[in-house]
Amino acid sequence: QSALTQPRSVSGSPGQSVTISCTGTSSDVGGYNSVSWYQQHPGKAPKYMIYDVSKRPSGVPDRFSGSKSGNTASLTISGLQAEDEADYYCCSYAGSNTYVFGIGTKVTVL
Amino acid sequence: QVQLVQSGAEVKTPGASVKVSCKASGYTFTGHNIHWVRQAPGQGLEWMGWINPNSDNTNYAQKFQGRVTMTRDTSISTAYMELNSLRSDDTAVYYCALGGGRYHFDHWGQGTLVTVSA
């Protein structure tokens, strides 16, 4: 199972929007509405931000949104804030009770 | 509140085995799968497998089959991940994560650093 493809880094100024893509195949991202996104600050455990492609858990700001088209899922952070600077990972169900993560994207707030 | 508390850091020599524990609290232990995810230094997250604490069923990523064993002790609400035949590239932080929803991981342990070095 190959890792999902994400850009290595994205950046934006405070208040701007950034979008992180997550590209897989029809066997994972494209085959299921089961993509989740995780935020990880340095030295910390990941925290889930989006599940089932576009659902936001309680406590996650509505600045975070998710979507999917075909084999590519996306995470958009609107109104970028300094505390959003972190690594972000997508994850998809890949069938047969297995999962695959993306390679991760570093978000830098300029 | 849900908590997953993992055992402490380990240093192992190549060829040895390591067993990491994950003690759960704040929810019904047998109600949700526990997943294991690892992260090598400076690298991304890698899913290793899961265990169903109720049925004791497991499912492992193909990469780890034959080398990993996930178990649980329901009497103390604790899940375990044992990795054998350790190599230097197994050096990583190992996380347990709760599969509270059907297809995502909604709570994570603090991570356990396993260092494999001669």
Coordinates of C-alpha atoms in Angstrom, one line a residue:
Chain A
Q1 CA 0.0 0.0 0.0
S2 CA 1.6 3.3 -1.1
A3 CA 1.3 6.4 1.0
L4 CA -1.1 9.0 -0.3
T5 CA 0.4 12.0 -2.1
Q6 CA 0.4 15.4 -0.4
P7 CA 2.5 18.5 -1.2
R8 CA 5.5 18.7 1.1
S9 CA 4.7 22.2 2.2
V10 CA 2.2 25.0 1.8
S11 CA 2.3 28.5 3.2
G12 CA 0.1 31.6 3.6
S13 CA -0.1 34.8 5.5
P14 CA -2.4 35.3 8.5
G15 CA -6.0 35.6 7.3
Q16 CA -5.4 33.9 4.0
S17 CA -6.7 30.5 2.9
V18 CA -4.5 27.4 2.1
T19 CA -5.6 24.1 0.6
I20 CA -3.8 20.8 1.0
S21 CA -4.4 18.1 -1.5
C22 CA -4.3 14.4 -0.8
T23 CA -4.2 12.1 -3.9
G24 CA -4.7 8.4 -3.8
T25 CA -6.4 5.8 -6.1
S26 CA -9.8 4.3 -6.6
S27 CA -8.8 1.7 -4.1
D28 CA -8.6 4.2 -1.2
V29 CA -9.5 7.9 -1.5
G30 CA -11.7 7.4 -4.5
G31 CA -13.4 4.3 -3.4
Y32 CA -14.7 5.4 0.0
N33 CA -16.0 8.5 1.7
S34 CA -13.7 7.7 4.6
V35 CA -10.9 10.3 4.5
S36 CA -9.8 12.0 7.7
W37 CA -7.3 14.7 8.4
Y38 CA -4.9 15.1 11.4
Q39 CA -3.0 18.1 12.7
Q40 CA 0.4 17.5 14.4
H41 CA 2.4 20.1 16.2
P42 CA 6.1 19.3 16.8
G43 CA 6.6 16.7 19.5
K44 CA 2.9 16.2 19.9
A45 CA 0.5 13.4 19.1
P46 CA -1.8 13.9 16.1
K47 CA -5.2 15.4 16.5
Y48 CA -8.1 14.7 14.3
M49 CA -9.6 17.7 12.5
I50 CA -11.9 16.2 9.8
Y51 CA -13.5 12.8 9.3
D52 CA -15.7 11.2 6.7
V53 CA -14.2 13.6 4.1
S54 CA -15.9 16.8 5.4
K55 CA -17.3 16.3 8.9
R56 CA -15.8 18.4 11.7
P57 CA -15.6 17.1 15.3
S58 CA -16.8 19.3 18.0
G59 CA -14.2 21.8 19.1
V60 CA -12.5 22.1 15.7
P61 CA -12.9 25.6 14.3
D62 CA -15.1 26.0 11.3
R63 CA -12.0 27.5 9.5
F64 CA -11.2 23.9 8.7
S65 CA -13.1 22.2 6.0
G66 CA -12.7 19.1 3.8
S67 CA -13.9 17.9 0.5
K68 CA -13.2 15.2 -2.1
S69 CA -13.3 14.9 -5.9
G70 CA -12.5 11.6 -7.5
N71 CA -9.2 10.3 -6.1
T72 CA -8.2 13.6 -4.5
A73 CA -9.3 14.9 -1.1
S74 CA -8.6 18.4 0.1
L75 CA -8.3 20.2 3.4
T76 CA -8.8 24.0 3.4
I77 CA -7.8 26.3 6.2
S78 CA -9.6 29.6 5.9
G79 CA -8.5 32.7 7.8
L80 CA -5.1 31.2 8.6
Q81 CA -3.9 31.8 12.1
A82 CA -0.4 31.4 13.7
E83 CA -1.5 28.4 15.7
D84 CA -2.4 26.6 12.5
E85 CA 1.3 26.2 11.7
A86 CA 1.8 22.4 11.9
D87 CA 2.1 19.2 9.9
Y88 CA -1.1 17.9 8.4
Y89 CA -1.8 14.3 7.4
C90 CA -4.6 12.8 5.4
C91 CA -5.7 9.2 6.0
S92 CA -8.0 7.0 4.0
Y93 CA -9.7 3.7 4.5
A94 CA -8.2 1.4 1.9
G95 CA -10.5 -1.7 2.0
S96 CA -10.0 -5.0 3.8
N97 CA -10.0 -3.2 7.1
T98 CA -6.7 -1.4 6.3
Y99 CA -5.8 2.3 6.3
V100 CA -3.2 4.4 4.5
F101 CA -1.8 7.8 5.5
G102 CA -0.5 10.6 3.3
I103 CA 3.1 11.7 3.4
G104 CA 2.3 14.8 5.3
T105 CA 2.3 18.6 4.6
K106 CA 4.0 21.3 6.5
V107 CA 1.9 24.4 6.8
T108 CA 3.8 27.6 7.4
V109 CA 2.2 30.8 8.5
L110 CA 4.3 33.6 7.0
Chain B
Q1 CA -12.6 11.9 29.4
V2 CA -11.0 9.4 27.1
Q3 CA -7.4 8.8 27.8
L4 CA -4.8 6.5 26.2
V5 CA -1.6 6.3 28.3
Q6 CA 1.3 4.5 26.8
S7 CA 4.4 2.9 28.4
G8 CA 7.8 4.6 28.5
A9 CA 10.6 4.8 26.0
E10 CA 12.6 1.7 25.1
V11 CA 16.1 1.1 23.7
K12 CA 16.6 -2.2 22.0
T13 CA 19.4 -3.9 20.0
P14 CA 18.8 -5.2 16.5
G15 CA 17.0 -8.5 16.4
A16 CA 15.3 -8.0 19.8
S17 CA 11.6 -7.5 20.4
V18 CA 9.7 -4.7 22.0
K19 CA 6.2 -4.6 23.6
V20 CA 4.4 -1.3 24.0
S21 CA 1.3 -0.9 26.2
C22 CA -1.6 1.4 25.9
K23 CA -3.9 1.8 28.9
A24 CA -7.4 3.1 28.1
S25 CA -9.8 4.9 30.3
G26 CA -12.9 7.1 30.0
Y27 CA -14.9 4.8 27.7
T28 CA -15.9 1.1 27.3
F29 CA -12.6 -0.6 26.4
T30 CA -14.3 -3.4 24.5
G31 CA -16.5 -1.0 22.5
H32 CA -13.9 0.3 20.0
N33 CA -10.9 -0.9 18.0
I34 CA -7.4 0.2 19.0
H35 CA -5.0 1.1 16.2
W36 CA -1.3 1.4 16.2
V37 CA 0.5 4.0 14.1
R38 CA 4.2 4.7 14.0
Q39 CA 6.3 7.7 13.0
A40 CA 10.0 7.5 12.2
P41 CA 12.1 10.5 13.1
G42 CA 11.3 13.4 10.7
Q43 CA 8.9 11.1 8.7
G44 CA 5.2 10.7 8.3
L45 CA 2.6 8.6 10.0
E46 CA 2.4 4.9 9.1
W47 CA -0.6 2.7 10.0
M48 CA 0.4 -0.7 11.4
G49 CA -2.9 -2.4 12.3
W50 CA -5.7 -2.7 14.8
I51 CA -7.1 -5.0 17.4
N52 CA -10.8 -5.4 18.4
P53 CA -10.6 -5.6 22.2
N54 CA -14.0 -7.4 22.3
S55 CA -13.4 -10.2 19.8
D56 CA -9.6 -10.2 20.0
N57 CA -9.6 -10.0 16.2
T58 CA -6.7 -8.3 14.6
N59 CA -5.7 -6.9 11.2
Y60 CA -2.2 -6.0 10.3
A61 CA -0.7 -3.9 7.5
Q62 CA 0.9 -6.2 5.0
K63 CA 4.3 -4.7 5.7
F64 CA 4.3 -5.9 9.3
Q65 CA 2.6 -9.3 9.0
G66 CA 4.7 -12.0 10.6
R67 CA 6.6 -9.5 12.7
V68 CA 3.9 -7.7 14.7
T69 CA 1.4 -9.0 17.3
M70 CA -1.4 -7.0 18.9
T71 CA -3.0 -8.2 22.0
R72 CA -5.2 -6.9 24.8
D73 CA -6.0 -7.5 28.4
T74 CA -9.6 -6.5 29.0
S75 CA -9.3 -6.9 32.8
I76 CA -7.0 -3.9 32.9
S77 CA -8.3 -2.1 29.7
T78 CA -4.8 -2.3 28.1
A79 CA -3.8 -3.0 24.6
Y80 CA -0.3 -4.1 23.5
M81 CA 1.8 -4.0 20.4
E82 CA 4.8 -6.3 20.1
L83 CA 7.2 -6.0 17.2
N84 CA 9.9 -8.6 16.7
S85 CA 13.2 -8.9 14.8
L86 CA 13.8 -5.2 15.3
R87 CA 15.9 -3.3 12.8
S88 CA 17.4 0.2 12.9
D89 CA 14.7 1.5 10.7
D90 CA 12.1 0.5 13.3
T91 CA 13.3 3.4 15.3
A92 CA 10.2 5.5 15.7
V93 CA 7.5 6.9 18.0
Y94 CA 4.7 4.3 18.3
Y95 CA 1.2 5.6 18.9
C96 CA -2.0 3.8 19.9
A97 CA -5.1 5.5 18.6
L98 CA -8.8 4.9 19.4
G99 CA -11.0 4.0 16.4
G100 CA -13.9 5.7 18.1
G101 CA -15.6 6.4 14.8
R102 CA -15.8 3.8 12.0
Y103 CA -13.0 5.1 9.8
H104 CA -11.0 7.6 11.8
F105 CA -8.9 7.8 15.0
D106 CA -10.4 10.2 17.5
H107 CA -8.0 9.9 20.4
W108 CA -4.3 9.2 20.5
G109 CA -1.8 8.1 23.1
Q110 CA 1.2 10.3 23.9
G111 CA 3.5 8.1 21.9
T112 CA 6.3 5.8 22.9
L113 CA 9.8 6.2 21.4
V114 CA 11.5 3.0 20.5
T115 CA 15.1 3.3 19.6
V116 CA 16.9 0.4 17.9
S117 CA 20.6 0.7 18.1
A118 CA 23.6 -1.6 18.4

